[in-house]
XYZ file of N, CA and C in Angstrom:
252
model
N -10.689 29.836 -9.838
C -10.313 28.564 -10.443
C -9.321 27.769 -9.582
N -8.233 28.377 -9.054
C -7.314 27.589 -8.239
C -7.963 26.986 -7.003
N -8.957 27.675 -6.417
C -9.620 27.123 -5.239
C -10.385 25.858 -5.577
N -10.998 25.807 -6.745
C -11.714 24.602 -7.150
C -10.758 23.438 -7.351
N -9.633 23.705 -7.970
C -8.652 22.638 -8.217
C -8.107 22.118 -6.903
N -7.747 23.006 -5.992
C -7.169 22.554 -4.731
C -8.188 21.827 -3.866
N -9.465 22.164 -4.003
C -10.489 21.475 -3.222
C -10.722 20.063 -3.738
N -10.598 19.875 -5.034
C -10.848 18.556 -5.603
C -9.604 17.681 -5.632
N -8.468 18.284 -5.825
C -7.225 17.530 -5.975
C -6.134 18.130 -5.094
N -6.255 18.034 -3.786
C -5.302 18.732 -2.911
C -3.866 18.229 -3.037
N -3.679 16.981 -3.398
C -2.315 16.456 -3.452
C -1.555 16.913 -4.684
N -2.256 17.479 -5.671
C -1.565 18.074 -6.818
C -0.786 19.315 -6.402
N -1.142 19.886 -5.272
C -0.451 21.087 -4.808
C 0.930 20.786 -4.233
N 1.212 19.547 -3.887
C 2.520 19.215 -3.324
C 3.628 19.432 -4.361
N 3.566 18.825 -5.553
C 4.623 19.100 -6.536
C 4.674 20.569 -6.975
N 3.508 21.223 -7.024
C 3.489 22.641 -7.387
C 4.188 23.470 -6.311
N 3.943 23.141 -5.052
C 4.603 23.837 -3.951
C 6.101 23.637 -3.948
N 6.552 22.445 -4.331
C 7.998 22.191 -4.429
C 8.591 23.016 -5.566
N 7.915 23.028 -6.703
C 8.427 23.758 -7.869
C 8.503 25.261 -7.609
N 7.548 25.809 -6.858
C 7.537 27.247 -6.583
C 8.403 27.623 -5.376
N 8.885 26.624 -4.643
C 9.699 26.912 -3.477
C 8.902 27.174 -2.216
N 7.610 26.947 -2.248
C 6.768 27.144 -1.065
C 7.012 26.049 -0.038
N 7.115 24.812 -0.505
C 7.429 23.689 0.382
C 8.939 23.523 0.404
N 9.523 23.656 1.580
C 10.987 23.689 1.690
C 11.588 22.412 2.244
N 10.784 21.367 2.336
C 11.318 20.089 2.813
C 12.188 19.440 1.746
N 12.532 18.195 1.971
C 13.335 17.437 1.010
C 12.546 17.319 -0.298
N 13.013 17.951 -1.375
C 12.217 17.959 -2.601
C 12.032 16.585 -3.221
N 13.010 15.712 -3.084
C 12.878 14.363 -3.656
C 11.759 13.609 -2.954
N 11.750 13.653 -1.625
C 10.706 12.959 -0.882
C 9.332 13.568 -1.156
N 9.261 14.886 -1.260
C 7.980 15.529 -1.543
C 7.491 15.212 -2.951
N 8.420 15.117 -3.903
C 8.025 14.786 -5.272
C 7.629 13.321 -5.417
N 8.043 12.481 -4.506
C 7.569 11.094 -4.470
C 6.220 11.031 -3.745
N 6.109 11.796 -2.673
C 4.889 11.781 -1.856
C 3.668 12.279 -2.632
N 3.829 13.358 -3.385
C 2.701 13.932 -4.122
C 2.026 12.936 -5.055
N 2.753 12.367 -6.029
C 2.123 11.390 -6.925
C 1.624 10.138 -6.207
N 2.331 9.711 -5.152
C 1.875 8.532 -4.410
C 0.505 8.800 -3.778
N 0.331 9.971 -3.198
C -0.954 10.313 -2.593
C -2.032 10.526 -3.646
N -1.661 11.056 -4.803
C -2.625 11.224 -5.889
C -3.147 9.866 -6.335
N -2.234 8.915 -6.539
C -2.655 7.574 -6.971
C -3.489 6.874 -5.904
N -3.086 7.018 -4.652
C -3.842 6.400 -3.564
C -5.238 7.033 -3.466
N -5.329 8.347 -3.671
C -6.619 9.024 -3.662
C -7.521 8.560 -4.799
N -6.940 8.340 -5.966
C -7.721 7.826 -7.095
C -8.254 6.427 -6.796
N -7.420 5.587 -6.180
C -7.853 4.238 -5.815
C -8.987 4.291 -4.788
N -8.854 5.170 -3.813
C -9.891 5.308 -2.798
C -11.194 5.814 -3.416
N -11.086 6.741 -4.352
C -12.287 7.224 -5.057
C -12.929 6.111 -5.866
N -12.089 5.299 -6.487
C -12.614 4.155 -7.242
C -13.404 3.221 -6.331
N -12.896 2.983 -5.131
C -13.621 2.122 -4.191
C -14.988 2.701 -3.834
N -15.058 4.024 -3.752
C -16.337 4.664 -3.414
C -17.365 4.526 -4.527
N -16.937 4.716 -5.767
C -17.897 4.706 -6.865
C -18.118 3.323 -7.467
N -17.282 2.370 -7.097
C -17.421 1.026 -7.655
C -18.763 0.416 -7.302
N -19.107 0.433 -6.027
C -20.390 -0.085 -5.560
C -20.959 0.867 -4.508
N -21.601 1.932 -4.950
C -22.093 2.926 -3.988
C -23.183 2.398 -3.057
N -23.867 1.336 -3.455
C -24.918 0.797 -2.576
C -24.339 0.229 -1.281
N -23.071 -0.129 -1.285
C -22.437 -0.647 -0.065
C -22.223 0.437 0.985
N -22.268 1.693 0.573
C -22.078 2.777 1.535
C -23.158 2.754 2.616
N -24.369 2.375 2.224
C -25.472 2.346 3.185
C -25.675 0.961 3.795
N -25.026 -0.050 3.261
C -25.266 -1.418 3.714
C -24.436 -1.790 4.942
N -23.257 -1.218 5.066
C -22.394 -1.558 6.198
C -22.066 -0.309 6.988
N -21.616 -0.517 8.210
C -21.301 0.634 9.053
C -19.969 1.270 8.690
N -19.093 0.539 8.031
C -17.792 1.087 7.685
C -17.379 0.575 6.312
N -17.511 1.409 5.317
C -17.133 1.058 3.949
C -15.606 0.937 3.871
N -15.089 -0.014 3.098
C -13.626 -0.170 2.992
C -12.898 1.092 2.540
N -13.548 1.938 1.788
C -12.880 3.153 1.327
C -12.534 4.082 2.492
N -13.329 4.055 3.560
C -13.014 4.903 4.712
C -11.698 4.483 5.352
N -11.472 3.189 5.431
C -10.209 2.705 5.980
C -9.039 3.228 5.153
N -9.201 3.185 3.827
C -8.135 3.690 2.963
C -7.964 5.197 3.105
N -9.038 5.922 3.347
C -8.911 7.368 3.551
C -8.097 7.667 4.805
N -8.343 6.916 5.871
C -7.568 7.116 7.093
C -6.099 6.788 6.857
N -5.827 5.690 6.160
C -4.442 5.325 5.866
C -3.763 6.361 4.974
N -4.521 6.913 4.035
C -3.966 7.934 3.147
C -3.571 9.177 3.942
N -4.392 9.577 4.888
C -4.062 10.740 5.706
C -2.852 10.468 6.600
N -2.750 9.248 7.111
C -1.574 8.893 7.906
C -0.314 8.898 7.038
N -0.427 8.380 5.825
C 0.705 8.397 4.889
C 1.130 9.835 4.601
N 0.159 10.727 4.427
C 0.487 12.132 4.174
C 1.231 12.742 5.362
N 0.753 12.471 6.571
C 1.400 13.038 7.762
C 2.818 12.508 7.940
N 2.983 11.204 7.800
C 4.312 10.601 7.953
C 5.237 11.062 6.822
N 4.699 11.140 5.603
C 5.498 11.591 4.471
C 6.002 13.011 4.649
N 5.140 13.912 5.095
C 5.572 15.283 5.331
C 6.579 15.347 6.473
N 6.353 14.569 7.518
C 7.300 14.559 8.630
C 8.684 14.117 8.155
N 8.733 13.047 7.385
C 10.025 12.576 6.870
C 10.662 13.595 5.935
N 9.868 14.241 5.103
C 10.405 15.226 4.158
C 11.006 16.424 4.865
N 10.496 16.762 6.041
C 11.027 17.921 6.752
C 12.072 17.539 7.791
N 12.196 16.265 8.114
C 13.247 15.835 9.043
C 14.529 15.510 8.274
N 14.358 14.887 7.109
C 15.532 14.488 6.326
C 15.744 15.484 5.245
């Protein structure tokens, strides 16, 4: 069961990792980062299912751009949480 949850909702593991002490970065920044990435992921998913026919119509669906930005936000967020 935990593998299914983490595969579908990986950013839910950030607050859980902070609560269990697995993630040792700045807990305030990590607790802000987790929900922010969850909301951004939901928005990106909404873009995918809103008009699925556009996935085949253009070479680059707008949701892909948001996925790249979301991953960059995750990397920068983790870097800041472990530096500060």
